Amino acid sequence: VAFLYENYGPDAAHFGCCYVRNLVSGMFIYYFTAGFFHYKNYVLDREKLFSSGKRQLPTREVIMDQIQLAQSSLFLYVALPVFSDWL
């Protein structure tokens, strides 16, 4: 924050703080929700959802790919309110 304030002024520091705040809170919400979903569906209700053979349990690679995709999109999504505030 001090770097942005000293080199680019108070507006850049404000928007930089807003972006970091949105990023941290967005990551918290995403990982909390995803963790709850994972625990409920793949631990608690595993037998009920996947024992019939109609559905396959997702592989670790599929789950990690989804986490990576969601995390990469989060960097852009949390910037949208900051961009809107800047406009």
mmCIF file of N, CA and C in Angstrom:
data_model
loop_
_atom_site.group_PDB
_atom_site.id
_atom_site.type_symbol
_atom_site.label_atom_id
_atom_site.label_comp_id
_atom_site.label_asym_id
_atom_site.label_seq_id
_atom_site.Cartn_x
_atom_site.Cartn_y
_atom_site.Cartn_z
ATOM 1 N N VAL A 1 0.828 -1.177 0.000
ATOM 2 C CA VAL A 1 0.000 0.000 0.000
ATOM 3 C C VAL A 1 0.876 1.246 0.000
ATOM 4 N N ALA A 2 1.898 1.241 0.824
ATOM 5 C CA ALA A 2 2.783 2.400 0.885
ATOM 6 C C ALA A 2 3.488 2.614 -0.452
ATOM 7 N N PHE A 3 3.876 1.526 -1.102
ATOM 8 C CA PHE A 3 4.519 1.634 -2.414
ATOM 9 C C PHE A 3 3.578 2.289 -3.419
ATOM 10 N N LEU A 4 2.339 1.842 -3.453
ATOM 11 C CA LEU A 4 1.376 2.430 -4.385
ATOM 12 C C LEU A 4 1.101 3.889 -4.041
ATOM 13 N N TYR A 5 0.969 4.182 -2.745
ATOM 14 C CA TYR A 5 0.674 5.547 -2.327
ATOM 15 C C TYR A 5 1.811 6.502 -2.683
ATOM 16 N N GLU A 6 3.045 6.088 -2.418
ATOM 17 C CA GLU A 6 4.191 6.953 -2.675
ATOM 18 C C GLU A 6 4.465 7.132 -4.168
ATOM 19 N N ASN A 7 4.305 6.066 -4.954
ATOM 20 C CA ASN A 7 4.670 6.135 -6.365
ATOM 21 C C ASN A 7 3.527 6.518 -7.300
ATOM 22 N N TYR A 8 2.284 6.203 -6.919
ATOM 23 C CA TYR A 8 1.173 6.438 -7.837
ATOM 24 C C TYR A 8 0.054 7.291 -7.260
ATOM 25 N N GLY A 9 0.122 7.612 -5.988
ATOM 26 C CA GLY A 9 -0.874 8.493 -5.392
ATOM 27 C C GLY A 9 -1.930 7.750 -4.591
ATOM 28 N N PRO A 10 -2.795 8.516 -3.939
ATOM 29 C CA PRO A 10 -3.801 7.910 -3.057
ATOM 30 C C PRO A 10 -4.868 7.100 -3.800
ATOM 31 N N ASP A 11 -5.183 7.490 -5.028
ATOM 32 C CA ASP A 11 -6.200 6.734 -5.768
ATOM 33 C C ASP A 11 -5.728 5.322 -6.075
ATOM 34 N N ALA A 12 -4.491 5.185 -6.517
ATOM 35 C CA ALA A 12 -3.955 3.850 -6.824
ATOM 36 C C ALA A 12 -3.866 3.008 -5.556
ATOM 37 N N ALA A 13 -3.509 3.623 -4.441
ATOM 38 C CA ALA A 13 -3.446 2.883 -3.181
ATOM 39 C C ALA A 13 -4.835 2.409 -2.768
ATOM 40 N N HIS A 14 -5.823 3.262 -2.962
ATOM 41 C CA HIS A 14 -7.202 2.881 -2.630
ATOM 42 C C HIS A 14 -7.659 1.699 -3.481
ATOM 43 N N PHE A 15 -7.457 1.799 -4.795
ATOM 44 C CA PHE A 15 -7.904 0.722 -5.681
ATOM 45 C C PHE A 15 -7.084 -0.554 -5.469
ATOM 46 N N GLY A 16 -5.800 -0.413 -5.148
ATOM 47 C CA GLY A 16 -4.974 -1.579 -4.850
ATOM 48 C C GLY A 16 -5.454 -2.294 -3.597
ATOM 49 N N CYS A 17 -5.792 -1.527 -2.561
ATOM 50 C CA CYS A 17 -6.330 -2.125 -1.325
ATOM 51 C C CYS A 17 -7.668 -2.798 -1.583
ATOM 52 N N CYS A 18 -8.503 -2.162 -2.378
ATOM 53 C CA CYS A 18 -9.808 -2.758 -2.698
ATOM 54 C C CYS A 18 -9.625 -4.074 -3.446
ATOM 55 N N TYR A 19 -8.693 -4.119 -4.384
ATOM 56 C CA TYR A 19 -8.464 -5.349 -5.147
ATOM 57 C C TYR A 19 -7.970 -6.476 -4.245
ATOM 58 N N VAL A 20 -7.013 -6.172 -3.386
ATOM 59 C CA VAL A 20 -6.471 -7.197 -2.485
ATOM 60 C C VAL A 20 -7.549 -7.665 -1.513
ATOM 61 N N ARG A 21 -8.343 -6.742 -1.002
ATOM 62 C CA ARG A 21 -9.439 -7.118 -0.099
ATOM 63 C C ARG A 21 -10.424 -8.037 -0.818
ATOM 64 N N ASN A 22 -10.804 -7.679 -2.044
ATOM 65 C CA ASN A 22 -11.733 -8.512 -2.808
ATOM 66 C C ASN A 22 -11.127 -9.876 -3.129
ATOM 67 N N LEU A 23 -9.839 -9.902 -3.425
ATOM 68 C CA LEU A 23 -9.178 -11.167 -3.751
ATOM 69 C C LEU A 23 -9.150 -12.101 -2.547
ATOM 70 N N VAL A 24 -8.789 -11.586 -1.400
ATOM 71 C CA VAL A 24 -8.727 -12.415 -0.190
ATOM 72 C C VAL A 24 -10.120 -12.906 0.187
ATOM 73 N N SER A 25 -11.099 -12.017 0.164
ATOM 74 C CA SER A 25 -12.452 -12.442 0.544
ATOM 75 C C SER A 25 -13.048 -13.382 -0.503
ATOM 76 N N GLY A 26 -12.786 -13.151 -1.777
ATOM 77 C CA GLY A 26 -13.268 -14.056 -2.819
ATOM 78 C C GLY A 26 -12.652 -15.433 -2.708
ATOM 79 N N MET A 27 -11.349 -15.494 -2.415
ATOM 80 C CA MET A 27 -10.693 -16.785 -2.238
ATOM 81 C C MET A 27 -11.241 -17.505 -1.010
ATOM 82 N N PHE A 28 -11.481 -16.770 0.062
ATOM 83 C CA PHE A 28 -12.047 -17.381 1.264
ATOM 84 C C PHE A 28 -13.420 -17.977 0.973
ATOM 85 N N ILE A 29 -14.271 -17.202 0.317
ATOM 86 C CA ILE A 29 -15.611 -17.689 -0.002
ATOM 87 C C ILE A 29 -15.542 -18.894 -0.923
ATOM 88 N N TYR A 30 -14.690 -18.826 -1.952
ATOM 89 C CA TYR A 30 -14.590 -19.944 -2.898
ATOM 90 C C TYR A 30 -14.095 -21.210 -2.214
ATOM 91 N N TYR A 31 -12.992 -21.123 -1.482
ATOM 92 C CA TYR A 31 -12.429 -22.327 -0.877
ATOM 93 C C TYR A 31 -13.300 -22.865 0.255
ATOM 94 N N PHE A 32 -13.984 -22.005 0.985
ATOM 95 C CA PHE A 32 -14.900 -22.479 2.014
ATOM 96 C C PHE A 32 -16.068 -23.222 1.377
ATOM 97 N N THR A 33 -16.671 -22.634 0.348
ATOM 98 C CA THR A 33 -17.798 -23.263 -0.335
ATOM 99 C C THR A 33 -17.369 -24.556 -1.027
ATOM 100 N N ALA A 34 -16.243 -24.521 -1.719
ATOM 101 C CA ALA A 34 -15.756 -25.724 -2.411
ATOM 102 C C ALA A 34 -15.395 -26.818 -1.420
ATOM 103 N N GLY A 35 -14.807 -26.453 -0.301
ATOM 104 C CA GLY A 35 -14.471 -27.445 0.715
ATOM 105 C C GLY A 35 -15.710 -28.085 1.308
ATOM 106 N N PHE A 36 -16.716 -27.274 1.569
ATOM 107 C CA PHE A 36 -17.974 -27.816 2.088
ATOM 108 C C PHE A 36 -18.628 -28.741 1.065
ATOM 109 N N PHE A 37 -18.664 -28.322 -0.204
ATOM 110 C CA PHE A 37 -19.235 -29.136 -1.280
ATOM 111 C C PHE A 37 -18.478 -30.458 -1.411
ATOM 112 N N HIS A 38 -17.166 -30.384 -1.397
ATOM 113 C CA HIS A 38 -16.352 -31.588 -1.528
ATOM 114 C C HIS A 38 -16.610 -32.547 -0.356
ATOM 115 N N TYR A 39 -16.598 -32.027 0.838
ATOM 116 C CA TYR A 39 -16.802 -32.870 2.014
ATOM 117 C C TYR A 39 -18.188 -33.511 2.003
ATOM 118 N N LYS A 40 -19.205 -32.716 1.682
ATOM 119 C CA LYS A 40 -20.564 -33.247 1.683
ATOM 120 C C LYS A 40 -20.754 -34.309 0.610
ATOM 121 N N ASN A 41 -20.313 -34.029 -0.622
ATOM 122 C CA ASN A 41 -20.592 -34.942 -1.726
ATOM 123 C C ASN A 41 -19.622 -36.105 -1.838
ATOM 124 N N TYR A 42 -18.358 -35.877 -1.542
ATOM 125 C CA TYR A 42 -17.361 -36.917 -1.772
ATOM 126 C C TYR A 42 -16.956 -37.670 -0.510
ATOM 127 N N VAL A 43 -17.402 -37.201 0.669
ATOM 128 C CA VAL A 43 -17.097 -37.903 1.905
ATOM 129 C C VAL A 43 -18.390 -38.404 2.559
ATOM 130 N N LEU A 44 -19.296 -37.482 2.874
ATOM 131 C CA LEU A 44 -20.516 -37.869 3.590
ATOM 132 C C LEU A 44 -21.493 -38.659 2.717
ATOM 133 N N ASP A 45 -21.786 -38.169 1.518
ATOM 134 C CA ASP A 45 -22.793 -38.786 0.650
ATOM 135 C C ASP A 45 -22.186 -39.599 -0.483
ATOM 136 N N ARG A 46 -20.982 -40.051 -0.318
ATOM 137 C CA ARG A 46 -20.288 -40.773 -1.386
ATOM 138 C C ARG A 46 -21.032 -42.032 -1.826
ATOM 139 N N GLU A 47 -21.453 -42.823 -0.882
ATOM 140 C CA GLU A 47 -22.143 -44.078 -1.212
ATOM 141 C C GLU A 47 -23.475 -43.813 -1.906
ATOM 142 N N LYS A 48 -24.203 -42.847 -1.410
ATOM 143 C CA LYS A 48 -25.519 -42.548 -1.972
ATOM 144 C C LYS A 48 -25.417 -42.003 -3.396
ATOM 145 N N LEU A 49 -24.420 -41.166 -3.664
ATOM 146 C CA LEU A 49 -24.314 -40.520 -4.965
ATOM 147 C C LEU A 49 -23.586 -41.355 -6.018
ATOM 148 N N PHE A 50 -22.614 -42.151 -5.601
ATOM 149 C CA PHE A 50 -21.749 -42.797 -6.585
ATOM 150 C C PHE A 50 -21.798 -44.328 -6.566
ATOM 151 N N SER A 51 -22.581 -44.942 -5.692
ATOM 152 C CA SER A 51 -22.575 -46.401 -5.608
ATOM 153 C C SER A 51 -23.437 -47.061 -6.677
ATOM 154 N N SER A 52 -24.381 -46.332 -7.259
ATOM 155 C CA SER A 52 -25.289 -46.938 -8.238
ATOM 156 C C SER A 52 -24.599 -47.230 -9.566
ATOM 157 N N GLY A 53 -23.481 -46.616 -9.838
ATOM 158 C CA GLY A 53 -22.761 -46.837 -11.084
ATOM 159 C C GLY A 53 -23.156 -45.877 -12.191
ATOM 160 N N LYS A 54 -24.183 -45.075 -11.966
ATOM 161 C CA LYS A 54 -24.595 -44.091 -12.980
ATOM 162 C C LYS A 54 -23.595 -42.945 -13.069
ATOM 163 N N ARG A 55 -22.995 -42.606 -11.965
ATOM 164 C CA ARG A 55 -22.022 -41.508 -11.912
ATOM 165 C C ARG A 55 -20.674 -42.063 -11.501
ATOM 166 N N GLN A 56 -19.644 -41.485 -12.097
ATOM 167 C CA GLN A 56 -18.288 -41.850 -11.698
ATOM 168 C C GLN A 56 -17.752 -40.803 -10.735
ATOM 169 N N LEU A 57 -16.988 -41.263 -9.788
ATOM 170 C CA LEU A 57 -16.322 -40.357 -8.871
ATOM 171 C C LEU A 57 -15.252 -39.598 -9.648
ATOM 172 N N PRO A 58 -15.218 -38.263 -9.581
ATOM 173 C CA PRO A 58 -14.209 -37.524 -10.339
ATOM 174 C C PRO A 58 -12.801 -37.858 -9.851
ATOM 175 N N THR A 59 -11.886 -37.881 -10.798
ATOM 176 C CA THR A 59 -10.500 -38.169 -10.442
ATOM 177 C C THR A 59 -9.862 -36.940 -9.801
ATOM 178 N N ARG A 60 -8.739 -37.163 -9.184
ATOM 179 C CA ARG A 60 -8.010 -36.067 -8.555
ATOM 180 C C ARG A 60 -7.610 -35.018 -9.589
ATOM 181 N N GLU A 61 -7.254 -35.462 -10.795
ATOM 182 C CA GLU A 61 -6.854 -34.533 -11.850
ATOM 183 C C GLU A 61 -8.009 -33.625 -12.256
ATOM 184 N N VAL A 62 -9.215 -34.180 -12.328
ATOM 185 C CA VAL A 62 -10.390 -33.379 -12.691
ATOM 186 C C VAL A 62 -10.676 -32.344 -11.604
ATOM 187 N N ILE A 63 -10.593 -32.747 -10.356
ATOM 188 C CA ILE A 63 -10.842 -31.819 -9.253
ATOM 189 C C ILE A 63 -9.787 -30.713 -9.227
ATOM 190 N N MET A 64 -8.526 -31.079 -9.394
ATOM 191 C CA MET A 64 -7.457 -30.069 -9.393
ATOM 192 C C MET A 64 -7.585 -29.130 -10.589
ATOM 193 N N ASP A 65 -8.001 -29.645 -11.737
ATOM 194 C CA ASP A 65 -8.209 -28.803 -12.916
ATOM 195 C C ASP A 65 -9.325 -27.792 -12.664
ATOM 196 N N GLN A 66 -10.390 -28.214 -12.010
ATOM 197 C CA GLN A 66 -11.487 -27.309 -11.686
ATOM 198 C C GLN A 66 -11.041 -26.230 -10.704
ATOM 199 N N ILE A 67 -10.257 -26.609 -9.704
ATOM 200 C CA ILE A 67 -9.751 -25.629 -8.742
ATOM 201 C C ILE A 67 -8.858 -24.613 -9.446
ATOM 202 N N GLN A 68 -8.004 -25.098 -10.334
ATOM 203 C CA GLN A 68 -7.105 -24.211 -11.075
ATOM 204 C C GLN A 68 -7.884 -23.248 -11.970
ATOM 205 N N LEU A 69 -8.904 -23.739 -12.641
ATOM 206 C CA LEU A 69 -9.723 -22.894 -13.502
ATOM 207 C C LEU A 69 -10.459 -21.831 -12.686
ATOM 208 N N ALA A 70 -11.049 -22.243 -11.579
ATOM 209 C CA ALA A 70 -11.775 -21.290 -10.746
ATOM 210 C C ALA A 70 -10.839 -20.245 -10.148
ATOM 211 N N GLN A 71 -9.652 -20.669 -9.726
ATOM 212 C CA GLN A 71 -8.698 -19.721 -9.147
ATOM 213 C C GLN A 71 -8.213 -18.719 -10.187
ATOM 214 N N SER A 72 -7.966 -19.184 -11.410
ATOM 215 C CA SER A 72 -7.490 -18.252 -12.441
ATOM 216 C C SER A 72 -8.565 -17.250 -12.830
ATOM 217 N N SER A 73 -9.827 -17.659 -12.806
ATOM 218 C CA SER A 73 -10.894 -16.710 -13.138
ATOM 219 C C SER A 73 -11.155 -15.744 -11.989
ATOM 220 N N LEU A 74 -10.818 -16.148 -10.777
ATOM 221 C CA LEU A 74 -11.060 -15.304 -9.612
ATOM 222 C C LEU A 74 -10.258 -14.000 -9.681
ATOM 223 N N PHE A 75 -9.065 -14.050 -10.250
ATOM 224 C CA PHE A 75 -8.251 -12.836 -10.366
ATOM 225 C C PHE A 75 -8.959 -11.758 -11.181
ATOM 226 N N LEU A 76 -9.697 -12.170 -12.206
ATOM 227 C CA LEU A 76 -10.435 -11.212 -13.023
ATOM 228 C C LEU A 76 -11.748 -10.814 -12.363
ATOM 229 N N TYR A 77 -12.468 -11.772 -11.809
ATOM 230 C CA TYR A 77 -13.769 -11.479 -11.222
ATOM 231 C C TYR A 77 -13.688 -10.493 -10.070
ATOM 232 N N VAL A 78 -12.664 -10.580 -9.251
ATOM 233 C CA VAL A 78 -12.569 -9.657 -8.117
ATOM 234 C C VAL A 78 -12.138 -8.268 -8.555
ATOM 235 N N ALA A 79 -11.621 -8.147 -9.773
ATOM 236 C CA ALA A 79 -11.241 -6.830 -10.288
ATOM 237 C C ALA A 79 -12.442 -6.054 -10.815
ATOM 238 N N LEU A 80 -13.531 -6.726 -11.140
ATOM 239 C CA LEU A 80 -14.684 -6.047 -11.725
ATOM 240 C C LEU A 80 -15.303 -4.985 -10.815
ATOM 241 N N PRO A 81 -15.500 -5.243 -9.507
ATOM 242 C CA PRO A 81 -16.028 -4.166 -8.664
ATOM 243 C C PRO A 81 -15.058 -2.986 -8.535
ATOM 244 N N VAL A 82 -13.770 -3.273 -8.528
ATOM 245 C CA VAL A 82 -12.775 -2.196 -8.451
ATOM 246 C C VAL A 82 -12.817 -1.361 -9.728
ATOM 247 N N PHE A 83 -12.917 -2.036 -10.860
ATOM 248 C CA PHE A 83 -13.023 -1.332 -12.146
ATOM 249 C C PHE A 83 -14.298 -0.489 -12.192
ATOM 250 N N SER A 84 -15.391 -1.042 -11.695
ATOM 251 C CA SER A 84 -16.652 -0.303 -11.645
ATOM 252 C C SER A 84 -16.540 0.921 -10.748
ATOM 253 N N ASP A 85 -15.851 0.785 -9.630
ATOM 254 C CA ASP A 85 -15.641 1.921 -8.727
ATOM 255 C C ASP A 85 -14.772 2.986 -9.387
ATOM 256 N N TRP A 86 -13.794 2.538 -10.160
ATOM 257 C CA TRP A 86 -12.905 3.472 -10.852
ATOM 258 C C TRP A 86 -13.656 4.279 -11.908
ATOM 259 N N LEU A 87 -14.618 3.635 -12.578
ATOM 260 C CA LEU A 87 -15.393 4.340 -13.615
ATOM 261 C C LEU A 87 -16.244 5.405 -12.985
#
